[in-house]
Tab-separated table of C-alpha atoms in Angstrom:
chain	number	residue	atom	x	y	z
I	1	MET	CA	0.070	-0.006	0.098
I	2	THR	CA	1.657	3.275	-1.117
I	3	VAL	CA	1.947	6.292	1.155
I	4	THR	CA	-0.710	8.115	-0.884
I	5	VAL	CA	-3.092	5.412	-0.446
I	6	ARG	CA	-2.349	5.056	3.423
I	7	LEU	CA	-2.678	8.858	3.613
I	8	VAL	CA	-6.183	8.878	2.268
I	9	MET	CA	-7.186	6.091	4.994
I	10	VAL	CA	-5.884	8.390	7.622
I	11	LEU	CA	-7.973	11.074	6.175
I	12	ALA	CA	-11.083	9.105	6.640
I	13	PHE	CA	-9.886	7.291	9.831
I	14	GLY	CA	-9.428	10.390	11.496
I	15	GLY	CA	-12.129	12.254	10.019
I	16	LEU	CA	-9.593	14.758	8.592
I	17	VAL	CA	-12.104	17.236	6.689
I	18	LEU	CA	-12.174	20.792	5.593
I	19	SER	CA	-15.136	19.800	3.391
I	20	HIS	CA	-17.230	21.389	0.771
I	21	GLY	CA	-20.480	21.281	2.418
I	22	MET	CA	-23.106	18.711	1.136
I	23	ALA	CA	-26.496	20.108	0.846
I	24	LEU	CA	-28.651	18.752	3.501
I	25	ALA	CA	-26.276	16.858	5.200
I	26	GLY	CA	-27.518	14.775	7.979
I	27	PRO	CA	-26.434	13.690	11.582
I	28	PRO	CA	-23.743	11.269	10.459
I	29	THR	CA	-22.132	13.685	8.186
I	30	ASP	CA	-22.335	16.347	10.784
I	31	HIS	CA	-20.724	14.287	13.232
I	32	LEU	CA	-17.685	13.519	10.875
I	33	LYS	CA	-17.517	17.369	10.191
I	34	GLN	CA	-17.776	17.981	14.032
I	35	TYR	CA	-13.892	16.851	14.514
I	36	SER	CA	-12.620	18.351	11.176
I	37	ASP	CA	-11.752	21.532	12.458
I	38	GLN	CA	-10.015	19.882	15.650
I	39	VAL	CA	-7.922	17.820	13.609
I	40	LEU	CA	-6.969	20.410	10.904
I	41	LYS	CA	-6.092	22.920	13.543
I	42	ILE	CA	-3.401	20.348	14.972
I	43	LEU	CA	-1.999	19.637	11.693
I	44	GLU	CA	-1.741	23.207	10.410
I	45	ASP	CA	-0.740	24.604	13.834
I	46	PRO	CA	2.807	25.831	13.228
I	47	ALA	CA	3.540	25.060	16.934
I	48	MET	CA	2.815	21.271	16.305
I	49	ARG	CA	5.031	20.941	13.214
I	50	GLY	CA	8.393	19.402	12.930
I	51	GLU	CA	10.090	16.063	14.108
I	52	ASP	CA	10.286	16.947	17.508
I	53	LYS	CA	6.531	17.476	17.771
I	54	ARG	CA	5.953	14.156	16.209
I	55	ASP	CA	4.661	12.381	19.397
I	56	GLU	CA	2.579	15.022	20.597
I	57	ARG	CA	0.961	15.793	17.140
I	58	ARG	CA	0.073	11.996	16.777
I	59	ALA	CA	-1.244	11.869	20.262
I	60	ALA	CA	-3.503	14.721	19.645
I	61	VAL	CA	-4.829	13.416	16.596
I	62	ARG	CA	-5.492	10.188	17.951
I	63	LYS	CA	-7.473	11.734	20.922
I	64	VAL	CA	-9.769	13.101	18.129
I	65	ALA	CA	-9.844	9.945	16.046
I	66	ILE	CA	-11.007	7.868	18.855
I	67	GLN	CA	-14.149	9.770	19.361
I	68	VAL	CA	-15.307	9.338	15.883
I	69	PHE	CA	-13.954	5.717	15.334
I	70	ASP	CA	-15.777	2.705	16.985
I	71	VAL	CA	-12.497	0.610	17.367
I	72	GLU	CA	-14.257	-2.227	18.983
I	73	GLU	CA	-16.743	-2.618	16.354
I	74	THR	CA	-14.436	-2.675	13.950
I	75	ALA	CA	-12.155	-5.129	15.710
I	76	ARG	CA	-15.361	-7.347	16.109
I	77	ARG	CA	-16.075	-7.268	12.400
I	78	ALA	CA	-12.339	-7.658	11.446
I	79	LEU	CA	-12.331	-10.836	13.449
I	80	GLY	CA	-15.556	-12.016	11.842
I	81	ARG	CA	-17.004	-15.680	12.953
I	82	HIS	CA	-13.802	-16.081	15.309
I	83	TRP	CA	-15.109	-13.440	17.348
I	84	GLN	CA	-17.903	-15.653	18.885
I	85	GLY	CA	-15.550	-18.181	20.288
I	86	ARG	CA	-13.428	-15.691	22.171
I	87	THR	CA	-13.543	-15.019	25.976
I	88	PRO	CA	-14.117	-11.540	27.347
I	89	ASP	CA	-10.607	-11.474	28.165
I	90	GLU	CA	-9.555	-12.570	24.906
I	91	ARG	CA	-11.838	-9.945	23.079
I	92	ARG	CA	-10.496	-6.988	25.283
I	93	GLU	CA	-6.987	-8.230	24.399
I	94	PHE	CA	-7.693	-8.413	20.668
I	95	VAL	CA	-9.389	-5.073	20.520
I	96	ASP	CA	-6.289	-3.354	22.376
I	97	LEU	CA	-3.871	-5.030	19.743
I	98	PHE	CA	-6.182	-4.368	16.866
I	99	ALA	CA	-6.544	-0.565	18.008
I	100	ASP	CA	-2.421	-0.544	18.111
I	101	LEU	CA	-2.398	-2.077	14.664
I	102	LEU	CA	-4.624	0.612	13.081
I	103	GLU	CA	-2.547	3.389	14.672
I	104	ARG	CA	0.579	1.927	13.816
I	105	THR	CA	-0.550	1.306	10.249
I	106	TYR	CA	-2.312	4.535	9.587
I	107	LEU	CA	-2.228	7.271	12.191
I	108	SER	CA	1.557	7.628	11.747
I	109	LYS	CA	0.956	8.633	8.154
I	110	ILE	CA	-0.313	12.155	9.374
I	111	ASP	CA	3.284	13.205	8.979
I	112	PHE	CA	2.734	13.166	5.406
I	113	TYR	CA	-0.041	15.463	5.410
I	114	GLY	CA	-0.226	17.779	2.499
I	115	GLY	CA	-3.291	19.687	2.693
I	116	GLU	CA	-5.665	16.962	1.275
I	117	ARG	CA	-9.399	17.780	1.596
I	118	LEU	CA	-12.595	15.490	1.950
I	119	LYS	CA	-15.559	16.499	-0.135
I	120	TYR	CA	-18.797	14.984	0.709
I	121	VAL	CA	-20.932	13.546	-1.965
I	122	SER	CA	-23.944	11.674	-0.509
I	123	GLU	CA	-25.358	10.268	2.724
I	124	SER	CA	-27.818	7.122	3.027
I	125	LEU	CA	-29.688	6.395	6.258
I	126	GLU	CA	-31.322	3.127	7.109
I	127	GLY	CA	-32.208	2.750	10.891
I	128	ASP	CA	-29.323	3.319	13.014
I	129	ARG	CA	-26.912	2.513	9.894
I	130	ALA	CA	-25.617	5.090	7.667
I	131	ILE	CA	-23.259	5.253	4.671
I	132	VAL	CA	-21.296	8.799	4.071
I	133	ARG	CA	-19.805	8.859	0.611
I	134	ALA	CA	-16.961	11.348	-0.144
I	135	LYS	CA	-13.929	12.070	-2.339
I	136	VAL	CA	-10.417	12.758	-0.965
I	137	VAL	CA	-9.111	15.697	-3.119
I	138	THR	CA	-5.237	16.208	-3.206
I	139	LYS	CA	-3.607	19.461	-3.742
I	140	GLN	CA	-2.994	18.412	-7.526
I	141	GLY	CA	-6.647	17.872	-7.775
I	142	THR	CA	-6.749	14.057	-7.854
I	143	GLU	CA	-10.045	12.676	-6.406
I	144	VAL	CA	-10.084	9.343	-4.540
I	145	PRO	CA	-13.700	8.003	-3.823
I	146	VAL	CA	-13.844	7.089	0.004
I	147	GLU	CA	-16.760	5.650	1.954
I	148	ALA	CA	-17.494	5.822	5.798
I	149	ARG	CA	-19.778	3.018	7.316
I	150	MET	CA	-21.211	4.305	10.476
I	151	HIS	CA	-23.712	3.150	13.216
I	152	GLN	CA	-25.415	5.246	15.619
I	153	ARG	CA	-24.650	4.679	19.542
I	154	GLY	CA	-26.860	6.801	21.701
I	155	ASP	CA	-26.666	10.371	20.169
I	156	ARG	CA	-23.508	9.701	18.316
I	157	TRP	CA	-22.610	8.212	14.899
I	158	LEU	CA	-19.453	6.368	14.801
I	159	MET	CA	-17.266	4.929	11.935
I	160	TYR	CA	-16.727	1.166	12.026
I	161	ASP	CA	-15.518	0.715	8.525
I	162	VAL	CA	-13.950	2.842	5.698
I	163	LEU	CA	-14.076	1.610	1.930
I	164	LEU	CA	-11.175	3.149	-0.163
I	165	GLU	CA	-12.174	2.737	-4.033
I	166	ASN	CA	-14.514	-0.068	-2.838
I	167	ILE	CA	-11.885	-1.980	-0.829
I	168	SER	CA	-13.191	-2.402	2.762
I	169	LEU	CA	-10.543	-1.791	5.586
I	170	VAL	CA	-12.545	-4.286	7.736
I	171	GLY	CA	-12.786	-6.796	4.884
I	172	ASN	CA	-9.059	-6.596	4.280
I	173	TYR	CA	-8.154	-7.304	7.883
I	174	ARG	CA	-10.904	-10.075	7.992
I	175	ALA	CA	-9.486	-11.902	5.140
I	176	GLN	CA	-5.847	-11.643	6.632
I	177	PHE	CA	-6.865	-12.877	10.163
I	178	ASP	CA	-9.128	-15.551	8.853
I	179	GLN	CA	-6.295	-17.007	6.971
I	180	ILE	CA	-3.996	-16.783	9.792
I	181	ILE	CA	-6.546	-18.606	12.127
I	182	ARG	CA	-7.392	-21.149	9.575
I	183	THR	CA	-3.862	-22.399	8.635
I	184	SER	CA	-2.535	-21.834	12.347
I	185	SER	CA	-4.637	-20.757	15.320
I	186	TYR	CA	-6.083	-17.753	17.070
I	187	GLN	CA	-3.159	-17.769	19.429
I	188	GLU	CA	-0.736	-17.462	16.513
I	189	LEU	CA	-2.705	-14.300	15.249
I	190	VAL	CA	-2.393	-12.743	18.780
I	191	ARG	CA	1.272	-13.815	18.901
I	192	ARG	CA	2.000	-11.797	15.456
I	193	LEU	CA	0.073	-8.751	16.696
I	194	LYS	CA	2.029	-8.754	20.014
I	195	ASP	CA	5.331	-9.116	17.928
I	196	LYS	CA	4.413	-6.101	15.610
I	197	ARG	CA	3.643	-4.188	18.920
I	198	GLY	CA	6.960	-4.994	20.290
I	199	GLU	CA	8.686	-4.135	17.009
I	200	ARG	CA	7.020	-0.618	17.219
I	201	LEU	CA	7.894	0.046	20.762
I	202	GLY	CA	11.441	-1.106	20.288
I	203	ALA	CA	12.002	1.092	17.508
I	204	GLU	CA	10.362	4.141	19.417
I	205	ALA	CA	12.731	3.379	22.266
I	206	VAL	CA	15.840	3.673	19.925
I	207	ARG	CA	14.521	6.710	17.936
I	208	PRO	CA	16.680	9.662	18.501
I	209	ARG	CA	14.832	12.651	19.999
I	210	ARG	CA	15.327	16.148	18.563
I	211	THR	CA	14.571	19.303	20.367
I	212	SER	CA	13.236	22.500	19.321
I	213	LYS	CA	15.761	25.250	18.860
């Protein structure tokens, strides 16, 4: 997956939008827009730029993203039929590992943010489910279709899947996880996720720190 594609996923995942408003936008779209100014303010704040601000910048964006993205629901769908056989402790562990995987794979790409914008196209509502269709517009004018799948939780609308050019984030992970479990075991999947987390933490531990001048 190229940096450009991953960045598009970050834009959708984190609700990074300075939108061209869609007429008669409904509550789901409104909820996505609610977080747009917060994230853009972080990314476009001169005080938050630079290598020495990387961890602070990512933490700030993550704090916003988790308010609009239902990681537990996404993890449940990504594990698919294998979710039912898991104990409560196993489910909690998997959600935690999956959240770390998403953050490691996508959230770190905010460092490549280059002024992309999300243009809303349409919204479909059916009960407590919604689909918000949009296009990510690059500074060069390229448009990439993206679709946010959402559900209502109380008075909030949360994303649980993102489709980029009709490729589902949930579906992609579900296929990977299912193959590992079928060819090996659920324990092997957890081991791999833990190993990936360990690699990330190890890399962060040895990464040189730069200070502002």
